[in-house]
Structures are given as C-alpha cells and as structure tokens.
C-alpha cells in the first residue's frame, strides 16, 4: 500500500508540474545545475540575515540608544543646575567623541516639515523605537531627513534637545557588501553556466539538423562532423554509419532493379518482335500486344517509383511563381489557379523537377474523373499548403489512405490511376515526404469532389 501510494503521489506531482517544466534540453540542464546553487545561496543568505545581520544591527541600535540616553541625562542635569559651561562641554564632547551633533532649544519640540516620522514598517526602525522607549524616560520622537540623517528630539521640561547623527550609525554596511557580492557572483556563475551549456547543446542541435536534412534527401556529409562530448560524438558517429548503410541499401536496390529491368526488357523485346511478325489482324495478337504494352508500362512505373530517391537537387524556389509557371505551361480551361491573396514571394527549398512530377500525377489523376481542377495556396506559419480540388465523384473516406499504397487500384466509381498501375499517388507522397512534408486527402466542400493537400515545410 505504501509503495502504491508513493507511486500515485509521484504521478500526481508529475502531472501537476509537467506544464511548468521547461521543454528543451538546454533549459532542463540549466535548471538542474542552477537549482542547487540558488538553494545554497538562498540558505546562506537567510542564515546570515538571521544571525549576523540581526545581531549586529541590534547591537548598533542598543549602542545608539544608550548614547542618546546618556546625553539626555547629562543635559538634564546641566539644565537643572543652570550650568551653561557644562552644557557647552556636553555638546562639544558628543560631537568630538561620538560624532553626534547636539542642539538645545527652549520651549516645546516641533516636527520638522522637511523630515518624516520614523516608519514602523521597517524592522530596524521598529527596533530603534523600542530601544529608545526602554532607555528614555522622556517624551521623544525620531525623524529621518531626506538626506538620510537620523534626528532624535527629546522634551526635557521647559527645554528640548535635538540629537542628530548619520542614519548609517544603526546599519551594518557589510550587509550591502555581502548582498552585492552574492548577486554579482551569482550573475557571473549564471553567465559561465549559460556559455558552457550552449556549447554542449550546439552539437546536439547540429545532429538534429543533419538528421532532418538527411530525411529530406539532402547530402549532409560535407557539412556535418561529430563534435561535443563523448556521448554526443558517439551518437553523431552512429548517425553517419546509419546514413552510409541506408545509402548502400538504396544503391543495392537500385542496382538490383536495373538488373531486373535489363533481364525483363530483353525477353519482352523479343516477344514484341515476334508479335510484329505475326498476323496483325488476329484478335489474339492484338490482345497479346496490349498485355505486352501493359507489362512494359508496369516495369517503367515500378522502376520510376524505385528510383525516386536517386535524384534530389534542392534549391531555393519561389513556390508561387513556380505554380503560376506550371499552370501557364499546362494552360487549359480545366486547370484554375486561385492565389487567395498570397504574396508573390514565398521561397521554399525544394527539388523543382520532383515537385513538378507530383503536380503532374495529381492533376492528371484529377482530370480523369472531373471536368476541372482548382489549385490554391494557403500560407501557414511553418508550412505551405497546396490544395488540388476537383468536381469529380470522389471516393469513400475509408479509402483515403489505401490509395497511397503502391499498386493499389480501387474498383469503385472513381478508379484512381485507372490507366496506370497504381503508383501515381504513391510516388507523389514519397516525393513530398522526402521534402519533409506530407500528402493527404479530404472532401472538397467547395466543389463536391476530392481535395488533395500537399504540405511543404518552410
């Protein structure tokens, strides 16, 4: 029961704290390093203020209150004896030995308009008030002037005395020195930790960028080198080894398919020549020629699908101008372009030939079953969506993912890629995913047919 309760408490705490915890490795590592440092500094500061600062301040306050009480008693005694020489000596000794200015006035004490009464909201001033109440048996009040002078006025019968000194007499200046040194040291350590953490995180970011570029089909060998800590170098080296293995597998597959192509084309060519020598009017010969042509088309389509990853020449392309140029080169009343207020300059890193092949596959497929295909662009914060909508019969929602499978052909009213072998949309999605994007289908609300969305990252 205890074990289960501790686990449930841990799960609850994790769920509560999860939204507030940092998400990046840099922030988490920084938090792990700085939390103990901040706790240590905070505890040290608390202990210092609780012991040293409080004790030192109390002693300074008690000493000052005693000096004020002593001066008040001496002045009262001299006033009672009406001994002016003694009063002058008291004033002179207080200034010379204690650094305190004493002024004696006749009448009742008055509140100085240029000063404020002692605030009870501060701990030091509250303790001073209490200490003076314990030491003095006369009416008094304490003022702090705008230039930080501490003035204590005491009523002694028909006269009053004004005792003035610097406010710092009741404060320990080491407090500010310690605070400044602690804050300065903390900021310095914070800057050092930030620099070191950024240097450690930088190789991981490069590794992530290299993996993303490689996933898009770009060559990263010349721009990426293992760097950083030992574990990061091991991960980077493992990535490079994996990259070489994948490239070798693709090359082996391509070479094998090229060999298969050569082996298959030879007998197919021989069969085609034999059919040419036979009676062309025979229905059997005509059917065989159709079957032979279908076999050639299937081999070509399969090889095109398998070779899709071989060439990937990425460059900066203005996608808006690219689509406008595509529509102009394939000018037709069945293809409509809608920019929807898109700016004329949206630059993406793409392979123009590969993306044009995607457009050809998608548009040709749409125009087989619809009277028109509308192309529109949506500019999103992190990506561009190119939508192809038609007014055809559409397909069942359950088959949206099936049509992207290689050689998949639907036997419904809309038989996608009917004239081909079922690779058009598979090749299109493969090309777009190599660019870091994706292709998906949806129902066209505006035209009632099918909508194909090509999403390309910025």
Coordinates of C-alpha atoms in Angstrom, one line a residue:
X1 CA 0.0 0.0 0.0
X2 CA 2.8 2.4 0.9
X3 CA 4.6 1.7 -2.4
X4 CA 1.4 2.2 -4.4
X5 CA 0.6 5.5 -2.6
X6 CA 4.1 6.8 -3.2
X7 CA 3.8 6.0 -6.9
X8 CA 0.4 7.7 -7.2
X9 CA 1.8 10.8 -5.4
X10 CA 4.7 10.8 -7.8
X11 CA 2.4 10.5 -10.8
X12 CA 0.2 13.4 -9.5
X13 CA 3.2 15.6 -8.9
X14 CA 4.5 14.9 -12.3
X15 CA 1.2 15.8 -13.9
X16 CA 0.9 19.0 -11.9
X17 CA 4.4 20.1 -12.6
X18 CA 4.7 19.0 -16.2
X19 CA 3.1 22.1 -17.8
X20 CA 5.6 24.3 -15.8
X21 CA 8.8 22.4 -16.6
X22 CA 11.0 23.5 -19.5
X23 CA 10.8 21.5 -22.7
X24 CA 14.3 22.0 -24.2
X25 CA 17.4 20.1 -23.1
X26 CA 19.3 23.4 -22.5
X27 CA 16.6 24.7 -20.2
X28 CA 16.3 21.4 -18.2
X29 CA 20.1 21.1 -17.9
X30 CA 20.4 24.7 -16.8
X31 CA 17.6 24.2 -14.2
X32 CA 19.4 21.0 -12.8
X33 CA 22.6 23.0 -12.4
X34 CA 21.3 26.3 -11.1
X35 CA 18.7 25.0 -8.7
X36 CA 21.2 23.6 -6.1
X37 CA 23.3 26.8 -6.5
X38 CA 20.3 29.1 -5.9
X39 CA 19.1 27.0 -2.9
X40 CA 22.6 27.1 -1.4
X41 CA 22.9 30.9 -1.9
X42 CA 19.4 31.4 -0.5
X43 CA 20.0 29.3 2.6
X44 CA 23.4 31.1 3.2
X45 CA 21.7 34.5 2.9
X46 CA 18.9 33.5 5.2
X47 CA 21.4 32.3 7.8
X48 CA 23.5 35.4 7.5
X49 CA 20.5 37.8 7.9
X50 CA 19.0 35.8 10.7
X51 CA 22.3 35.6 12.7
X52 CA 24.9 38.1 11.7
X53 CA 22.8 41.0 10.3
X54 CA 20.2 40.8 13.0
X55 CA 22.7 40.6 15.9
X56 CA 24.9 43.3 14.5
X57 CA 22.0 45.7 13.9
X58 CA 20.6 45.1 17.4
X59 CA 23.9 45.9 19.0
X60 CA 24.3 49.1 16.9
X61 CA 20.8 50.2 17.9
X62 CA 21.3 49.5 21.6
X63 CA 24.6 51.4 21.5
X64 CA 23.0 54.4 19.8
X65 CA 20.0 54.3 22.2
X66 CA 22.5 54.2 25.2
X67 CA 24.4 57.2 23.8
X68 CA 21.2 59.2 23.4
X69 CA 20.1 58.3 26.9
X70 CA 23.4 59.2 28.4
X71 CA 23.5 62.6 26.6
X72 CA 19.9 63.3 27.7
X73 CA 20.7 62.6 31.3
X74 CA 23.8 64.8 31.2
X75 CA 21.9 67.7 29.5
X76 CA 19.0 67.4 32.0
X77 CA 21.5 67.5 34.9
X78 CA 23.2 70.6 33.5
X79 CA 19.8 72.3 32.8
X80 CA 18.7 71.7 36.4
X81 CA 21.9 73.3 37.7
X82 CA 21.7 76.0 35.0
X83 CA 25.3 75.4 34.3
X84 CA 25.9 76.7 30.7
X85 CA 29.6 75.7 30.7
X86 CA 28.6 72.2 31.4
X87 CA 26.1 72.3 28.5
X88 CA 28.7 73.6 26.1
X89 CA 31.1 70.8 27.3
X90 CA 28.5 68.1 26.8
X91 CA 27.8 69.4 23.2
X92 CA 31.5 69.6 22.4
X93 CA 32.3 66.1 23.8
X94 CA 29.4 64.5 22.0
X95 CA 30.5 66.0 18.6
X96 CA 34.2 65.2 19.2
X97 CA 34.0 61.7 20.7
X98 CA 30.7 60.3 19.4
X99 CA 30.2 62.1 16.1
X100 CA 26.8 63.3 17.3
X101 CA 25.5 66.9 17.0
X102 CA 23.5 68.1 20.0
X103 CA 21.4 71.2 19.9
X104 CA 19.5 72.6 22.9
X105 CA 16.3 74.7 22.4
X106 CA 13.8 76.4 24.7
X107 CA 10.1 75.5 24.5
X108 CA 8.3 72.6 23.1
X109 CA 9.8 70.4 20.4
X110 CA 8.4 70.9 16.9
X111 CA 8.1 68.5 13.9
X112 CA 10.4 69.4 11.1
X113 CA 8.4 69.7 7.8
X114 CA 11.5 68.6 5.8
X115 CA 11.7 65.3 7.7
X116 CA 9.3 62.4 8.1
X117 CA 8.4 60.4 11.2
X118 CA 10.0 57.1 11.8
X119 CA 8.3 54.4 9.9
X120 CA 7.1 51.3 11.9
X121 CA 7.1 49.2 8.7
X122 CA 10.9 48.5 8.8
X123 CA 12.5 46.1 11.2
X124 CA 15.5 48.3 12.0
X125 CA 13.4 51.4 12.7
X126 CA 11.0 49.5 14.8
X127 CA 13.8 48.1 16.9
X128 CA 15.3 51.6 17.4
X129 CA 11.9 52.9 18.6
X130 CA 11.7 50.1 21.1
X131 CA 15.2 50.6 22.3
X132 CA 14.7 54.3 22.8
X133 CA 11.5 53.7 24.7
X134 CA 13.4 51.3 27.1
X135 CA 16.3 53.8 27.6
X136 CA 14.4 57.1 27.8
X137 CA 12.0 58.3 30.4
X138 CA 11.2 61.5 28.5
X139 CA 8.8 62.3 25.6
X140 CA 10.6 61.9 22.3
X141 CA 10.2 61.2 18.6
X142 CA 12.6 60.2 15.9
X143 CA 12.9 61.7 12.4
X144 CA 14.7 60.7 9.3
X145 CA 15.5 63.6 7.0
X146 CA 15.6 63.5 3.2
X147 CA 19.4 63.4 3.2
X148 CA 19.4 60.3 5.5
X149 CA 20.1 62.0 8.8
X150 CA 18.7 60.5 12.0
X151 CA 17.3 63.1 14.4
X152 CA 16.0 62.3 17.9
X153 CA 14.1 65.1 19.7
X154 CA 13.6 64.8 23.4
X155 CA 11.5 67.0 25.7
X156 CA 13.3 67.9 28.9
X157 CA 10.9 70.0 30.9
X158 CA 10.8 73.6 29.5
X159 CA 13.6 72.8 27.0
X160 CA 14.1 70.2 24.3
X161 CA 17.3 68.8 22.8
X162 CA 17.9 67.7 19.3
X163 CA 20.4 64.8 18.8
X164 CA 21.4 64.4 15.1
X165 CA 23.7 61.7 13.6
X166 CA 24.1 59.8 10.3
X167 CA 21.5 57.2 9.6
X168 CA 24.2 54.6 8.8
X169 CA 25.1 54.5 12.6
X170 CA 22.3 52.0 13.1
X171 CA 23.0 50.0 10.0
X172 CA 25.7 47.4 9.2
X173 CA 27.3 48.3 5.8
X174 CA 28.6 44.7 5.4
X175 CA 25.0 43.7 4.6
X176 CA 25.0 45.5 1.3
X177 CA 28.6 44.4 0.5
X178 CA 27.6 40.8 1.1
X179 CA 24.4 41.2 -1.0
X180 CA 26.2 42.8 -3.8
X181 CA 29.0 40.1 -3.8
X182 CA 26.4 37.3 -3.7
X183 CA 24.3 38.8 -6.6
X184 CA 27.5 39.6 -8.6
X185 CA 28.9 36.1 -8.1
X186 CA 25.5 34.5 -8.9
X187 CA 25.3 36.5 -12.2
X188 CA 28.8 35.6 -13.1
X189 CA 28.2 31.9 -12.5
X190 CA 25.0 32.2 -14.4
X191 CA 26.8 33.6 -17.4
X192 CA 29.5 31.0 -17.2
X193 CA 27.0 28.2 -17.0
X194 CA 25.0 29.6 -19.9
X195 CA 28.1 29.7 -22.1
X196 CA 29.1 26.2 -21.3
X197 CA 25.6 24.8 -21.6
X198 CA 25.2 26.4 -25.0
X199 CA 28.5 24.9 -26.2
X200 CA 27.3 21.5 -25.0
X201 CA 23.9 21.7 -26.7
X202 CA 25.2 23.1 -30.0
X203 CA 26.5 19.7 -31.3
X204 CA 23.1 18.1 -30.5
X205 CA 21.3 20.7 -32.5
X206 CA 23.6 20.2 -35.4
X207 CA 23.0 16.4 -35.2
X208 CA 19.2 17.0 -35.2
X209 CA 19.5 19.4 -38.2
X210 CA 21.7 16.8 -40.0
X211 CA 19.1 14.1 -39.4
X212 CA 16.3 16.3 -40.7
X213 CA 18.3 17.2 -43.8
X214 CA 19.1 13.6 -44.5
X215 CA 15.5 12.7 -44.0
X216 CA 14.7 15.2 -46.8
X217 CA 17.2 13.6 -49.1
X218 CA 20.0 16.2 -48.8
X219 CA 23.7 15.4 -48.6
X220 CA 25.0 16.3 -45.1
X221 CA 28.4 14.5 -45.3
X222 CA 30.3 17.6 -46.2
X223 CA 28.7 19.9 -43.7
X224 CA 28.4 17.7 -40.6
X225 CA 31.2 16.5 -38.4
X226 CA 31.0 14.8 -35.0
X227 CA 31.7 17.2 -32.2
X228 CA 31.0 17.8 -28.5
X229 CA 31.1 15.4 -25.5
X230 CA 32.0 11.8 -25.9
X231 CA 28.3 10.6 -25.8
X232 CA 27.3 13.2 -28.4
X233 CA 30.2 12.2 -30.7
X234 CA 29.1 8.5 -30.4
X235 CA 25.5 9.5 -31.4
X236 CA 26.8 11.5 -34.3
X237 CA 29.1 8.7 -35.5
X238 CA 26.3 6.2 -35.2
X239 CA 24.1 8.6 -37.4
X240 CA 26.8 8.7 -40.0
X241 CA 27.2 5.0 -40.0
X242 CA 23.4 4.6 -40.3
X243 CA 23.4 7.1 -43.2
X244 CA 26.0 5.1 -45.1
X245 CA 24.1 1.9 -44.5
X246 CA 20.9 3.4 -45.8
X247 CA 22.6 4.8 -48.9
X248 CA 24.2 1.4 -49.6
X249 CA 20.8 -0.3 -49.3
X250 CA 19.2 2.2 -51.7
X251 CA 22.1 1.8 -54.1
X252 CA 21.9 -2.0 -53.9
X253 CA 18.1 -1.9 -54.5
X254 CA 18.6 0.4 -57.5
X255 CA 21.3 -1.8 -59.0
X256 CA 19.2 -4.9 -58.5
X257 CA 16.2 -3.2 -60.1
X258 CA 18.3 -2.1 -63.0
X259 CA 19.5 -5.7 -63.5
X260 CA 15.9 -6.9 -63.3
X261 CA 14.9 -4.2 -65.8
X262 CA 17.6 -5.4 -68.2
X263 CA 16.7 -9.0 -67.8
X264 CA 13.0 -8.4 -68.3
X265 CA 13.3 -6.0 -71.2
X266 CA 15.3 -8.5 -73.3
X267 CA 12.6 -11.2 -73.5
X268 CA 9.9 -8.6 -73.8
X269 CA 11.6 -7.0 -76.8
X270 CA 12.0 -10.5 -78.3
X271 CA 8.3 -11.2 -77.7
X272 CA 7.4 -7.8 -79.2
X273 CA 9.4 -8.6 -82.4
X274 CA 7.7 -12.0 -82.7
X275 CA 4.3 -10.4 -82.4
X276 CA 5.2 -7.9 -85.1
X277 CA 5.9 -10.8 -87.5
X278 CA 2.6 -12.4 -86.8
X279 CA -0.8 -11.6 -88.4
X280 CA -1.8 -8.1 -87.0
X281 CA -5.4 -8.7 -87.8
X282 CA -5.7 -11.6 -85.4
X283 CA -7.6 -10.7 -82.2
X284 CA -5.2 -12.9 -80.2
X285 CA -2.2 -10.9 -81.5
X286 CA -3.9 -7.6 -80.6
X287 CA -4.6 -8.8 -77.1
X288 CA -1.1 -10.1 -76.6
X289 CA 0.3 -6.7 -77.8
X290 CA -1.9 -4.9 -75.2
X291 CA -0.7 -7.3 -72.5
X292 CA 2.8 -6.8 -73.6
X293 CA 2.5 -3.0 -73.5
X294 CA 0.9 -3.1 -70.0
X295 CA 3.9 -5.2 -68.8
X296 CA 6.3 -2.6 -70.2
X297 CA 4.3 0.2 -68.6
X298 CA 4.3 -1.6 -65.2
X299 CA 8.1 -2.1 -65.3
X300 CA 8.7 1.5 -66.2
X301 CA 6.4 2.7 -63.5
X302 CA 7.9 0.4 -60.9
X303 CA 11.4 1.5 -61.8
X304 CA 10.4 5.2 -61.7
X305 CA 9.0 4.5 -58.2
X306 CA 12.1 2.7 -57.0
X307 CA 14.5 5.3 -58.5
X308 CA 12.6 8.2 -56.9
X309 CA 15.2 8.8 -54.2
X310 CA 18.2 8.8 -56.5
X311 CA 18.0 12.4 -57.7
X312 CA 17.1 15.1 -55.2
X313 CA 18.6 18.5 -56.3
X314 CA 17.2 21.0 -53.7
X315 CA 17.3 24.7 -54.4
X316 CA 15.5 27.9 -53.3
X317 CA 12.3 28.3 -55.4
X318 CA 9.5 30.9 -55.2
X319 CA 6.6 28.4 -54.9
X320 CA 4.0 31.0 -56.0
X321 CA 5.9 31.7 -59.3
X322 CA 6.6 28.0 -59.7
X323 CA 2.9 27.2 -59.6
X324 CA 2.0 30.1 -61.9
X325 CA 4.6 28.9 -64.4
X326 CA 3.3 25.3 -64.1
X327 CA -0.3 26.5 -64.8
X328 CA 0.9 28.6 -67.8
X329 CA 2.9 25.7 -69.3
X330 CA -0.1 23.4 -68.9
X331 CA -2.6 26.0 -69.9
X332 CA -6.1 24.6 -70.0
X333 CA -9.6 25.6 -69.2
X334 CA -9.8 22.7 -66.9
X335 CA -7.0 23.9 -64.6
X336 CA -7.8 27.0 -62.4
X337 CA -5.3 28.8 -60.1
X338 CA -6.5 30.7 -57.0
X339 CA -3.9 32.5 -55.0
X340 CA -6.3 33.7 -52.3
X341 CA -4.3 36.9 -51.6
X342 CA -1.0 35.1 -51.2
X343 CA 2.1 37.3 -51.6
X344 CA 4.2 36.8 -54.7
X345 CA 7.3 35.8 -52.8
X346 CA 7.3 32.6 -50.8
X347 CA 10.7 30.8 -51.1
X348 CA 11.0 27.1 -50.3
X349 CA 13.8 24.6 -50.5
X350 CA 12.5 22.1 -53.0
X351 CA 13.5 19.9 -55.9
X352 CA 11.6 21.6 -58.8
X353 CA 11.6 18.5 -61.1
X354 CA 10.4 16.3 -58.3
X355 CA 7.6 18.7 -57.3
X356 CA 6.5 19.2 -60.9
X357 CA 6.2 15.4 -61.1
X358 CA 3.9 15.5 -58.1
X359 CA 1.8 18.1 -59.8
X360 CA 1.6 16.1 -63.0
X361 CA 0.5 13.0 -61.1
X362 CA -2.1 14.8 -59.1
X363 CA -3.6 17.0 -61.8
X364 CA -3.7 14.2 -64.4
X365 CA -5.4 11.9 -62.0
X366 CA -8.0 14.6 -61.1
X367 CA -8.8 15.4 -64.7
X368 CA -9.5 11.8 -65.5
X369 CA -12.6 11.9 -63.3
X370 CA -13.5 15.6 -63.2
X371 CA -14.2 18.5 -65.5
X372 CA -11.8 20.9 -63.8
X373 CA -9.0 21.0 -61.2
X374 CA -8.6 24.1 -58.9
X375 CA -5.2 24.8 -57.4
X376 CA -5.0 27.1 -54.3
X377 CA -2.3 28.0 -51.8
X378 CA -2.6 28.5 -48.1
X379 CA 0.3 30.3 -46.3
X380 CA 0.7 28.8 -42.8
X381 CA 3.2 29.9 -40.1
X382 CA 5.5 26.9 -40.6
X383 CA 4.4 25.4 -43.9
X384 CA 2.7 26.0 -47.3
X385 CA -0.4 24.0 -48.2
X386 CA -1.1 23.5 -51.9
X387 CA -4.7 22.2 -52.4
X388 CA -5.9 20.4 -55.6
X389 CA -9.7 20.3 -55.7
X390 CA -11.9 18.8 -58.4
X391 CA -15.6 18.4 -59.0
X392 CA -15.5 14.6 -59.7
X393 CA -17.3 11.8 -57.9
X394 CA -14.8 11.5 -55.1
X395 CA -14.0 8.3 -53.2
X396 CA -15.0 6.7 -49.9
X397 CA -13.4 8.2 -46.8
X398 CA -12.2 4.7 -45.7
X399 CA -10.1 4.5 -48.8
X400 CA -8.2 7.8 -48.3
X401 CA -5.1 6.1 -47.0
X402 CA -5.4 3.0 -49.2
X403 CA -4.9 4.9 -52.4
X404 CA -1.4 5.9 -51.4
X405 CA -0.3 2.3 -51.2
X406 CA 1.8 1.1 -54.2
X407 CA -0.2 -0.7 -56.9
X408 CA -3.4 0.0 -55.1
X409 CA -6.4 0.4 -57.6
X410 CA -9.9 0.9 -56.4
X411 CA -12.8 -0.8 -58.1
X412 CA -15.4 1.9 -57.4
X413 CA -16.9 4.6 -59.5
X414 CA -13.7 6.6 -59.2
X415 CA -10.9 4.1 -60.0
X416 CA -7.8 6.1 -59.2
X417 CA -5.0 5.8 -61.6
X418 CA -7.1 3.6 -63.8
X419 CA -4.9 4.0 -66.9
X420 CA -1.7 3.3 -64.9
X421 CA -0.6 0.7 -62.4
X422 CA -1.5 2.4 -59.1
X423 CA 1.8 4.2 -58.4
X424 CA 0.9 7.8 -59.2
X425 CA -0.1 8.9 -55.7
X426 CA 2.5 6.7 -54.0
X427 CA 5.2 8.4 -55.9
X428 CA 3.7 11.8 -55.1
X429 CA 3.6 11.2 -51.4
X430 CA 7.1 9.7 -51.4
X431 CA 8.5 12.8 -53.1
X432 CA 6.7 15.2 -50.8
X433 CA 7.8 13.3 -47.7
X434 CA 11.4 13.4 -48.8
X435 CA 10.9 17.2 -48.7
X436 CA 9.8 16.9 -45.1
X437 CA 6.1 17.4 -45.9
X438 CA 3.1 15.1 -46.4
X439 CA 0.1 14.5 -48.7
X440 CA -3.4 13.8 -47.6
X441 CA -6.9 13.6 -49.0
X442 CA -10.1 15.3 -47.9
X443 CA -13.5 16.0 -49.2
X444 CA -13.9 19.2 -51.3
X445 CA -16.6 21.3 -49.7
X446 CA -16.4 24.0 -52.4
X447 CA -16.6 21.7 -55.5
X448 CA -18.1 18.5 -54.1
X449 CA -15.3 16.2 -55.4
X450 CA -11.9 15.2 -53.9
X451 CA -9.3 17.5 -52.3
X452 CA -5.7 16.6 -52.2
X453 CA -3.5 18.7 -49.9
X454 CA 0.3 18.9 -50.4
X455 CA 2.0 20.3 -47.3
X456 CA 5.6 21.6 -47.7
X457 CA 7.6 23.0 -44.8
X458 CA 9.1 26.5 -44.9

